[in-house]
PDB file of C-alpha atoms in Angstrom:
ATOM      1  CA  MET A   1     181.441  48.332 -30.819  1.00 46.00           C
ATOM      2  CA  ARG A   2     179.685  46.154 -33.293  1.00 60.00           C
ATOM      3  CA  TYR A   3     180.002  42.487 -35.090  1.00 66.00           C
ATOM      4  CA  ARG A   4     181.135  44.083 -38.530  1.00 76.00           C
ATOM      5  CA  ILE A   5     178.660  43.684 -41.152  1.00 85.00           C
ATOM      6  CA  GLU A   6     180.399  41.804 -44.287  1.00 92.00           C
ATOM      7  CA  GLN A   7     179.392  42.817 -47.159  1.00 94.00           C
ATOM      8  CA  GLU A   8     179.953  42.310 -51.176  1.00 97.00           C
ATOM      9  CA  CYS A   9     179.259  44.870 -54.184  1.00 98.00           C
ATOM     10  CA  PHE A  10     178.033  44.070 -58.006  1.00 98.00           C
ATOM     11  CA  GLY A  11     177.457  46.259 -60.434  1.00 97.00           C
ATOM     12  CA  ASN A  12     177.864  50.097 -61.187  1.00 98.00           C
ATOM     13  CA  PRO A  13     178.040  52.696 -57.832  1.00 97.00           C
ATOM     14  CA  ASP A  14     176.237  55.008 -60.113  1.00 97.00           C
ATOM     15  CA  ASN A  15     173.054  52.602 -60.898  1.00 97.00           C
ATOM     16  CA  GLN A  16     170.109  52.716 -58.393  1.00 97.00           C
ATOM     17  CA  ALA A  17     170.799  50.495 -55.785  1.00 98.00           C
ATOM     18  CA  ILE A  18     169.481  47.451 -54.299  1.00 98.00           C
ATOM     19  CA  PHE A  19     170.684  46.154 -50.672  1.00 98.00           C
ATOM     20  CA  MET A  20     170.411  42.223 -50.636  1.00 98.00           C
ATOM     21  CA  LEU A  21     170.062  40.036 -47.219  1.00 98.00           C
ATOM     22  CA  PRO A  22     169.895  36.473 -46.834  1.00 98.00           C
ATOM     23  CA  GLY A  23     168.157  33.801 -44.803  1.00 96.00           C
ATOM     24  CA  TRP A  24     168.608  32.445 -41.369  1.00 96.00           C
ATOM     25  CA  ALA A  25     172.272  30.677 -41.516  1.00 94.00           C
ATOM     26  CA  MET A  26     172.674  31.261 -45.054  1.00 95.00           C
ATOM     27  CA  PRO A  27     176.040  32.783 -46.164  1.00 94.00           C
ATOM     28  CA  LYS A  28     175.563  35.377 -48.409  1.00 96.00           C
ATOM     29  CA  GLU A  29     176.787  33.602 -51.550  1.00 95.00           C
ATOM     30  CA  CYS A  30     173.625  31.511 -51.641  1.00 96.00           C
ATOM     31  CA  LEU A  31     172.297  34.650 -53.285  1.00 97.00           C
ATOM     32  CA  HIS A  32     175.141  35.336 -55.819  1.00 97.00           C
ATOM     33  CA  THR A  33     173.988  34.251 -58.925  1.00 97.00           C
ATOM     34  CA  LEU A  34     170.593  37.141 -58.232  1.00 98.00           C
ATOM     35  CA  ALA A  35     173.114  39.738 -57.118  1.00 98.00           C
ATOM     36  CA  GLN A  36     175.378  38.945 -60.135  1.00 98.00           C
ATOM     37  CA  LYS A  37     171.980  38.989 -62.120  1.00 98.00           C
ATOM     38  CA  LEU A  38     170.712  41.994 -61.310  1.00 98.00           C
ATOM     39  CA  SER A  39     173.766  44.104 -61.238  1.00 98.00           C
ATOM     40  CA  ALA A  40     173.683  44.432 -64.868  1.00 97.00           C
ATOM     41  CA  ASN A  41     171.176  46.902 -64.005  1.00 97.00           C
ATOM     42  CA  PHE A  42     171.396  47.772 -61.036  1.00 97.00           C
ATOM     43  CA  TYR A  43     174.597  48.313 -57.887  1.00 98.00           C
ATOM     44  CA  VAL A  44     173.809  45.372 -55.534  1.00 98.00           C
ATOM     45  CA  VAL A  45     175.545  45.742 -52.330  1.00 98.00           C
ATOM     46  CA  LEU A  46     174.962  41.867 -50.749  1.00 98.00           C
ATOM     47  CA  VAL A  47     175.353  41.551 -47.068  1.00 97.00           C
ATOM     48  CA  ASN A  48     175.727  38.448 -44.737  1.00 95.00           C
ATOM     49  CA  LEU A  49     173.233  38.771 -41.559  1.00 95.00           C
ATOM     50  CA  PRO A  50     175.300  39.033 -38.141  1.00 92.00           C
ATOM     51  CA  GLY A  51     177.660  36.370 -37.225  1.00 90.00           C
ATOM     52  CA  ILE A  52     177.467  34.147 -40.341  1.00 91.00           C
ATOM     53  CA  SER A  53     180.461  34.386 -42.766  1.00 88.00           C
ATOM     54  CA  ARG A  54     182.234  31.920 -45.063  1.00 87.00           C
ATOM     55  CA  ASP A  55     185.258  33.513 -44.013  1.00 83.00           C
ATOM     56  CA  ALA A  56     185.838  31.548 -41.065  1.00 73.00           C
ATOM     57  CA  ASP A  57     188.899  33.116 -39.727  1.00 76.00           C
ATOM     58  CA  LEU A  58     186.224  36.238 -39.332  1.00 74.00           C
ATOM     59  CA  ILE A  59     184.248  34.160 -37.277  1.00 71.00           C
ATOM     60  CA  GLN A  60     186.960  32.644 -35.209  1.00 70.00           C
ATOM     61  CA  ASP A  61     188.721  36.455 -34.488  1.00 70.00           C
ATOM     62  CA  ALA A  62     185.481  37.854 -33.611  1.00 65.00           C
ATOM     63  CA  VAL A  63     185.687  39.937 -30.525  1.00 56.00           C
ATOM     64  CA  ILE A  64     181.991  40.657 -30.320  1.00 62.00           C
ATOM     65  CA  GLY A  65     178.875  38.360 -30.758  1.00 69.00           C
ATOM     66  CA  PRO A  66     176.194  39.482 -33.361  1.00 84.00           C
ATOM     67  CA  ASN A  67     173.144  41.670 -31.412  1.00 87.00           C
ATOM     68  CA  TYR A  68     169.552  39.878 -33.084  1.00 93.00           C
ATOM     69  CA  ASP A  69     168.060  42.606 -31.398  1.00 94.00           C
ATOM     70  CA  ILE A  70     165.609  43.830 -34.414  1.00 96.00           C
ATOM     71  CA  ASP A  71     165.645  47.564 -33.741  1.00 96.00           C
ATOM     72  CA  ALA A  72     169.690  47.426 -32.861  1.00 93.00           C
ATOM     73  CA  LEU A  73     170.070  45.478 -35.935  1.00 95.00           C
ATOM     74  CA  THR A  74     167.780  47.836 -38.028  1.00 96.00           C
ATOM     75  CA  GLU A  75     170.236  50.745 -37.095  1.00 95.00           C
ATOM     76  CA  GLN A  76     173.058  48.289 -38.102  1.00 94.00           C
ATOM     77  CA  LEU A  77     171.809  47.501 -41.416  1.00 96.00           C
ATOM     78  CA  VAL A  78     170.573  51.106 -42.336  1.00 96.00           C
ATOM     79  CA  ALA A  79     174.097  52.056 -41.990  1.00 95.00           C
ATOM     80  CA  ALA A  80     175.448  49.591 -44.343  1.00 95.00           C
ATOM     81  CA  ALA A  81     173.175  50.304 -46.910  1.00 97.00           C
ATOM     82  CA  PRO A  82     173.460  52.937 -49.827  1.00 96.00           C
ATOM     83  CA  LYS A  83     170.877  55.641 -49.417  1.00 94.00           C
ATOM     84  CA  ASP A  84     167.637  55.400 -50.855  1.00 93.00           C
ATOM     85  CA  ALA A  85     168.254  51.374 -51.911  1.00 98.00           C
ATOM     86  CA  TRP A  86     165.523  48.464 -52.567  1.00 98.00           C
ATOM     87  CA  TRP A  87     165.705  46.316 -49.741  1.00 98.00           C
ATOM     88  CA  LEU A  88     165.542  42.576 -51.203  1.00 98.00           C
ATOM     89  CA  GLY A  89     165.260  39.970 -48.443  1.00 98.00           C
ATOM     90  CA  TRP A  90     165.321  36.082 -48.597  1.00 98.00           C
ATOM     91  CA  SER A  91     163.509  34.375 -45.876  1.00 98.00           C
ATOM     92  CA  LEU A  92     164.437  35.549 -42.205  1.00 98.00           C
ATOM     93  CA  GLY A  93     166.193  38.399 -44.601  1.00 98.00           C
ATOM     94  CA  GLY A  94     162.690  39.143 -45.769  1.00 98.00           C
ATOM     95  CA  MET A  95     161.205  39.915 -42.803  1.00 98.00           C
ATOM     96  CA  ILE A  96     164.072  42.009 -41.266  1.00 98.00           C
ATOM     97  CA  SER A  97     163.462  43.852 -44.557  1.00 98.00           C
ATOM     98  CA  SER A  98     159.943  44.433 -44.444  1.00 98.00           C
ATOM     99  CA  TYR A  99     160.398  46.179 -40.554  1.00 98.00           C
ATOM    100  CA  VAL A 100     163.184  48.084 -41.680  1.00 98.00           C
ATOM    101  CA  ALA A 101     161.096  49.111 -44.739  1.00 97.00           C
ATOM    102  CA  ALA A 102     157.999  50.154 -42.016  1.00 96.00           C
ATOM    103  CA  HIS A 103     159.639  51.468 -39.490  1.00 96.00           C
ATOM    104  CA  ARG A 104     162.765  53.072 -41.783  1.00 95.00           C
ATOM    105  CA  ALA A 105     160.755  54.378 -44.947  1.00 92.00           C
ATOM    106  CA  SER A 106     163.545  57.566 -45.547  1.00 94.00           C
ATOM    107  CA  CYS A 107     165.919  54.979 -45.973  1.00 95.00           C
ATOM    108  CA  VAL A 108     164.576  52.662 -47.978  1.00 97.00           C
ATOM    109  CA  LYS A 109     163.176  53.165 -51.735  1.00 97.00           C
ATOM    110  CA  GLY A 110     160.829  49.404 -51.852  1.00 98.00           C
ATOM    111  CA  LEU A 111     160.823  46.457 -50.869  1.00 98.00           C
ATOM    112  CA  ILE A 112     161.247  42.881 -52.471  1.00 98.00           C
ATOM    113  CA  THR A 113     160.972  39.869 -50.603  1.00 98.00           C
ATOM    114  CA  VAL A 114     161.552  36.070 -51.389  1.00 98.00           C
ATOM    115  CA  ALA A 115     160.248  32.973 -49.775  1.00 98.00           C
ATOM    116  CA  SER A 116     159.606  35.198 -46.829  1.00 98.00           C
ATOM    117  CA  SER A 117     156.653  34.960 -44.464  1.00 98.00           C
ATOM    118  CA  PRO A 118     155.391  37.727 -42.124  1.00 98.00           C
ATOM    119  CA  ALA A 119     155.584  35.384 -38.861  1.00 98.00           C
ATOM    120  CA  PHE A 120     156.989  32.132 -38.918  1.00 98.00           C
ATOM    121  CA  VAL A 121     155.580  30.748 -36.298  1.00 98.00           C
ATOM    122  CA  GLN A 122     151.866  29.962 -35.252  1.00 97.00           C
ATOM    123  CA  SER A 123     149.852  31.962 -32.423  1.00 96.00           C
ATOM    124  CA  ASP A 124     146.389  32.261 -31.587  1.00 96.00           C
ATOM    125  CA  ASP A 125     145.411  34.539 -34.474  1.00 96.00           C
ATOM    126  CA  TRP A 126     147.951  32.870 -37.143  1.00 97.00           C
ATOM    127  CA  GLN A 127     147.925  29.723 -38.162  1.00 97.00           C
ATOM    128  CA  LEU A 128     149.510  30.506 -41.790  1.00 97.00           C
ATOM    129  CA  ALA A 129     153.319  29.447 -40.078  1.00 97.00           C
ATOM    130  CA  MET A 130     155.191  26.329 -38.000  1.00 97.00           C
ATOM    131  CA  PRO A 131     153.533  24.891 -35.116  1.00 97.00           C
ATOM    132  CA  MET A 132     154.995  26.329 -32.494  1.00 97.00           C
ATOM    133  CA  GLN A 133     156.224  22.961 -30.946  1.00 97.00           C
ATOM    134  CA  ASP A 134     157.700  22.072 -34.287  1.00 97.00           C
ATOM    135  CA  PHE A 135     159.794  25.010 -34.194  1.00 97.00           C
ATOM    136  CA  GLU A 136     160.979  24.423 -30.491  1.00 97.00           C
ATOM    137  CA  ASN A 137     161.879  21.226 -31.448  1.00 97.00           C
ATOM    138  CA  PHE A 138     164.197  22.685 -34.024  1.00 97.00           C
ATOM    139  CA  GLU A 139     165.280  25.217 -31.533  1.00 96.00           C
ATOM    140  CA  SER A 140     166.341  22.425 -28.984  1.00 97.00           C
ATOM    141  CA  LEU A 141     168.136  20.821 -31.705  1.00 97.00           C
ATOM    142  CA  ILE A 142     169.971  23.286 -32.920  1.00 95.00           C
ATOM    143  CA  ALA A 143     170.973  23.570 -29.356  1.00 95.00           C
ATOM    144  CA  SER A 144     171.976  20.678 -28.929  1.00 96.00           C
ATOM    145  CA  ASP A 145     173.688  19.439 -32.240  1.00 95.00           C
ATOM    146  CA  ALA A 146     173.569  22.615 -34.815  1.00 93.00           C
ATOM    147  CA  ALA A 147     175.236  21.027 -37.730  1.00 92.00           C
ATOM    148  CA  LEU A 148     172.828  17.527 -37.693  1.00 94.00           C
ATOM    149  CA  GLY A 149     170.106  21.016 -37.104  1.00 95.00           C
ATOM    150  CA  LEU A 150     171.020  22.708 -40.203  1.00 95.00           C
ATOM    151  CA  LYS A 151     171.223  19.502 -42.122  1.00 94.00           C
ATOM    152  CA  ARG A 152     167.723  18.898 -41.650  1.00 95.00           C
ATOM    153  CA  PHE A 153     166.682  22.472 -42.040  1.00 95.00           C
ATOM    154  CA  ILE A 154     168.318  22.254 -45.490  1.00 96.00           C
ATOM    155  CA  ALA A 155     166.189  19.054 -46.351  1.00 95.00           C
ATOM    156  CA  LEU A 156     163.119  21.151 -45.240  1.00 95.00           C
ATOM    157  CA  GLN A 157     163.543  24.149 -47.593  1.00 95.00           C
ATOM    158  CA  THR A 158     164.456  21.936 -50.529  1.00 96.00           C
ATOM    159  CA  LYS A 159     161.838  19.430 -49.879  1.00 94.00           C
ATOM    160  CA  GLY A 160     159.361  19.408 -52.959  1.00 93.00           C
ATOM    161  CA  GLY A 161     161.196  21.837 -55.163  1.00 91.00           C
ATOM    162  CA  LEU A 162     162.816  21.686 -58.703  1.00 88.00           C
ATOM    163  CA  ASP A 163     166.535  20.197 -58.995  1.00 91.00           C
ATOM    164  CA  ALA A 164     166.044  19.703 -55.355  1.00 93.00           C
ATOM    165  CA  SER A 165     168.885  17.057 -54.662  1.00 94.00           C
ATOM    166  CA  ARG A 166     171.233  19.270 -56.581  1.00 94.00           C
ATOM    167  CA  ILE A 167     170.083  22.384 -54.468  1.00 95.00           C
ATOM    168  CA  ARG A 168     170.442  20.517 -51.515  1.00 94.00           C
ATOM    169  CA  LYS A 169     174.192  19.553 -52.330  1.00 94.00           C
ATOM    170  CA  GLU A 170     174.779  23.240 -52.796  1.00 93.00           C
ATOM    171  CA  LEU A 171     173.416  24.701 -49.788  1.00 93.00           C
ATOM    172  CA  ALA A 172     175.471  22.067 -47.636  1.00 92.00           C
ATOM    173  CA  ALA A 173     178.324  22.824 -49.098  1.00 90.00           C
ATOM    174  CA  TRP A 174     177.525  26.471 -48.175  1.00 90.00           C
ATOM    175  CA  VAL A 175     176.652  25.441 -44.292  1.00 88.00           C
ATOM    176  CA  GLU A 176     179.720  24.380 -43.094  1.00 77.00           C
ATOM    177  CA  PRO A 177     180.812  24.085 -39.839  1.00 68.00           C
ATOM    178  CA  GLY A 178     182.930  26.881 -38.584  1.00 69.00           C
ATOM    179  CA  VAL A 179     181.015  29.303 -40.576  1.00 73.00           C
ATOM    180  CA  TYR A 180     178.614  30.630 -38.759  1.00 81.00           C
ATOM    181  CA  MET A 181     178.474  31.564 -34.815  1.00 86.00           C
ATOM    182  CA  SER A 182     176.337  30.098 -32.300  1.00 88.00           C
ATOM    183  CA  LEU A 183     175.188  32.940 -31.315  1.00 89.00           C
ATOM    184  CA  ALA A 184     173.854  33.949 -34.637  1.00 92.00           C
ATOM    185  CA  LEU A 185     171.988  31.067 -35.221  1.00 94.00           C
ATOM    186  CA  GLU A 186     170.528  31.328 -31.648  1.00 94.00           C
ATOM    187  CA  GLY A 187     169.477  35.303 -32.171  1.00 94.00           C
ATOM    188  CA  GLY A 188     168.248  34.618 -35.447  1.00 96.00           C
ATOM    189  CA  LEU A 189     166.332  31.737 -34.236  1.00 97.00           C
ATOM    190  CA  ARG A 190     164.905  34.127 -31.718  1.00 96.00           C
ATOM    191  CA  LEU A 191     163.847  36.712 -34.326  1.00 96.00           C
ATOM    192  CA  LEU A 192     161.831  33.994 -36.652  1.00 97.00           C
ATOM    193  CA  LYS A 193     159.964  32.838 -33.367  1.00 97.00           C
ATOM    194  CA  ASP A 194     159.152  36.705 -32.064  1.00 97.00           C
ATOM    195  CA  LEU A 195     159.452  38.992 -35.190  1.00 97.00           C
ATOM    196  CA  ASP A 196     155.530  39.407 -36.628  1.00 98.00           C
ATOM    197  CA  VAL A 197     155.804  41.953 -39.205  1.00 98.00           C
ATOM    198  CA  ARG A 198     151.951  41.273 -39.976  1.00 97.00           C
ATOM    199  CA  ARG A 199     151.597  45.027 -39.102  1.00 96.00           C
ATOM    200  CA  GLU A 200     154.343  46.509 -40.757  1.00 97.00           C
ATOM    201  CA  LEU A 201     153.169  45.073 -44.150  1.00 97.00           C
ATOM    202  CA  GLU A 202     149.804  46.970 -43.348  1.00 96.00           C
ATOM    203  CA  ILE A 203     150.841  50.254 -42.942  1.00 95.00           C
ATOM    204  CA  LEU A 204     153.806  50.211 -45.386  1.00 96.00           C
ATOM    205  CA  ASP A 205     153.904  53.067 -47.888  1.00 95.00           C
ATOM    206  CA  VAL A 206     156.383  51.872 -50.542  1.00 96.00           C
ATOM    207  CA  PRO A 207     156.106  49.413 -52.915  1.00 97.00           C
ATOM    208  CA  SER A 208     156.512  46.029 -52.277  1.00 98.00           C
ATOM    209  CA  LEU A 209     156.412  42.628 -54.166  1.00 98.00           C
ATOM    210  CA  HIS A 210     156.442  39.418 -52.297  1.00 98.00           C
ATOM    211  CA  ILE A 211     157.438  36.022 -54.157  1.00 98.00           C
ATOM    212  CA  LEU A 212     156.590  33.204 -52.735  1.00 98.00           C
ATOM    213  CA  GLY A 213     157.206  29.113 -53.839  1.00 98.00           C
ATOM    214  CA  GLU A 214     154.397  27.021 -54.479  1.00 97.00           C
ATOM    215  CA  LYS A 215     156.084  23.962 -53.079  1.00 97.00           C
ATOM    216  CA  ASP A 216     157.615  25.806 -50.154  1.00 97.00           C
ATOM    217  CA  ALA A 217     157.244  24.013 -46.893  1.00 96.00           C
ATOM    218  CA  LEU A 218     158.390  26.368 -44.758  1.00 97.00           C
ATOM    219  CA  VAL A 219     156.362  29.349 -45.822  1.00 98.00           C
ATOM    220  CA  ASN A 220     152.551  29.227 -46.664  1.00 97.00           C
ATOM    221  CA  SER A 221     152.356  31.021 -50.219  1.00 97.00           C
ATOM    222  CA  THR A 222     148.510  32.017 -49.781  1.00 97.00           C
ATOM    223  CA  TRP A 223     149.716  34.942 -46.361  1.00 98.00           C
ATOM    224  CA  PRO A 224     149.457  38.146 -48.678  1.00 97.00           C
ATOM    225  CA  GLN A 225     145.943  37.553 -49.435  1.00 96.00           C
ATOM    226  CA  THR A 226     145.608  38.061 -45.642  1.00 96.00           C
ATOM    227  CA  ILE A 227     147.485  41.413 -45.362  1.00 95.00           C
ATOM    228  CA  LYS A 228     145.292  44.566 -46.363  1.00 93.00           C
ATOM    229  CA  ASN A 229     147.408  47.924 -47.148  1.00 92.00           C
ATOM    230  CA  GLU A 230     145.170  50.672 -48.010  1.00 86.00           C
ATOM    231  CA  CYS A 231     148.113  53.041 -48.687  1.00 86.00           C
ATOM    232  CA  VAL A 232     149.846  50.672 -51.153  1.00 89.00           C
ATOM    233  CA  PRO A 233     148.865  47.643 -51.645  1.00 90.00           C
ATOM    234  CA  ILE A 234     151.186  44.806 -51.581  1.00 95.00           C
ATOM    235  CA  GLU A 235     151.841  42.787 -54.533  1.00 97.00           C
ATOM    236  CA  TYR A 236     152.642  38.801 -54.511  1.00 97.00           C
ATOM    237  CA  LYS A 237     153.532  36.224 -57.050  1.00 98.00           C
ATOM    238  CA  VAL A 238     153.228  32.540 -56.623  1.00 98.00           C
ATOM    239  CA  LEU A 239     155.945  30.730 -58.189  1.00 98.00           C
ATOM    240  CA  GLU A 240     154.895  27.306 -59.658  1.00 96.00           C
ATOM    241  CA  GLY A 241     156.955  23.934 -58.879  1.00 96.00           C
ATOM    242  CA  CYS A 242     159.579  26.047 -56.262  1.00 97.00           C
ATOM    243  CA  ALA A 243     160.441  25.591 -52.858  1.00 97.00           C
ATOM    244  CA  HIS A 244     161.940  27.768 -50.701  1.00 97.00           C
ATOM    245  CA  GLN A 245     165.000  28.897 -52.590  1.00 97.00           C
ATOM    246  CA  PRO A 246     163.623  29.978 -56.099  1.00 97.00           C
ATOM    247  CA  PHE A 247     167.141  31.683 -57.124  1.00 97.00           C
ATOM    248  CA  LEU A 248     168.567  28.545 -56.878  1.00 97.00           C
ATOM    249  CA  GLU A 249     165.542  25.918 -58.426  1.00 97.00           C
ATOM    250  CA  ASP A 250     164.618  28.733 -61.611  1.00 97.00           C
ATOM    251  CA  LEU A 251     166.160  32.050 -61.882  1.00 97.00           C
ATOM    252  CA  ASN A 252     164.492  32.631 -64.872  1.00 97.00           C
ATOM    253  CA  LEU A 253     161.426  32.007 -63.671  1.00 97.00           C
ATOM    254  CA  LEU A 254     162.318  34.215 -61.098  1.00 98.00           C
ATOM    255  CA  TYR A 255     163.791  36.953 -62.410  1.00 98.00           C
ATOM    256  CA  PRO A 256     161.221  38.803 -64.579  1.00 97.00           C
ATOM    257  CA  HIS A 257     158.885  39.084 -62.049  1.00 98.00           C
ATOM    258  CA  ILE A 258     161.829  41.400 -60.055  1.00 98.00           C
ATOM    259  CA  GLU A 259     163.202  43.056 -63.155  1.00 97.00           C
ATOM    260  CA  ASN A 260     158.910  43.907 -64.246  1.00 97.00           C
ATOM    261  CA  PHE A 261     158.346  45.147 -60.540  1.00 97.00           C
ATOM    262  CA  LEU A 262     161.626  47.419 -60.661  1.00 96.00           C
ATOM    263  CA  ASN A 263     160.795  48.783 -64.360  1.00 94.00           C
ATOM    264  CA  ALA A 264     157.051  49.755 -62.861  1.00 95.00           C
ATOM    265  CA  HIS A 265     158.365  51.501 -59.890  1.00 92.00           C
TER     266      HIS A 265
END
């Protein structure tokens, strides 16, 4: 038995499908405006990552915890996604989508990531990421005081972006105590710490677009320059002035890049 994937659908089911995943600790409601705009021409299925929900009863009544093993999570998400859908993931959702697109390519038409990195934490051969000590300090804070840790995380992901004060308030309203399971926060952090999809992006044989914020304090916008895919070269755009959530900062700046990419493929 698995923790149930919570989903919401927008648009006409007869249209080409897009499957959308949010970032770490963030409920699907953060992506509502983008999903609604896409639904004019696409059938959008927007899900929560396991253990995250604005439905407090769903969290409280859960009899089984979420499984954040990447292969188990892949199978659960593939089962929830429409067949031959575009996968669009924000932040951690983009990392997961990249993994799925490489390992289950027959289920994925193409990939779009927003404010997502192939590896979130630095290693000996990857410096375009958060230092390991900083990440582990944050991990400890979440374990001891999740509410404070999430408040600091929201402040960091909005830092330097467009209309940061408004967006910080919006995100804080969505990420209230009771809308997440501690196992989901811990499991998601393990994925952020351990998942490295650089190789997946190099062997990807479906079209991919990676949209990044110029001012993003969490994701280095230069990373696509390091990925060499000889089969289907990756495409990327850097949005001027945007931080980690461009769909909330300036949807009119973000959306044409997604629309043009989808229309081209």
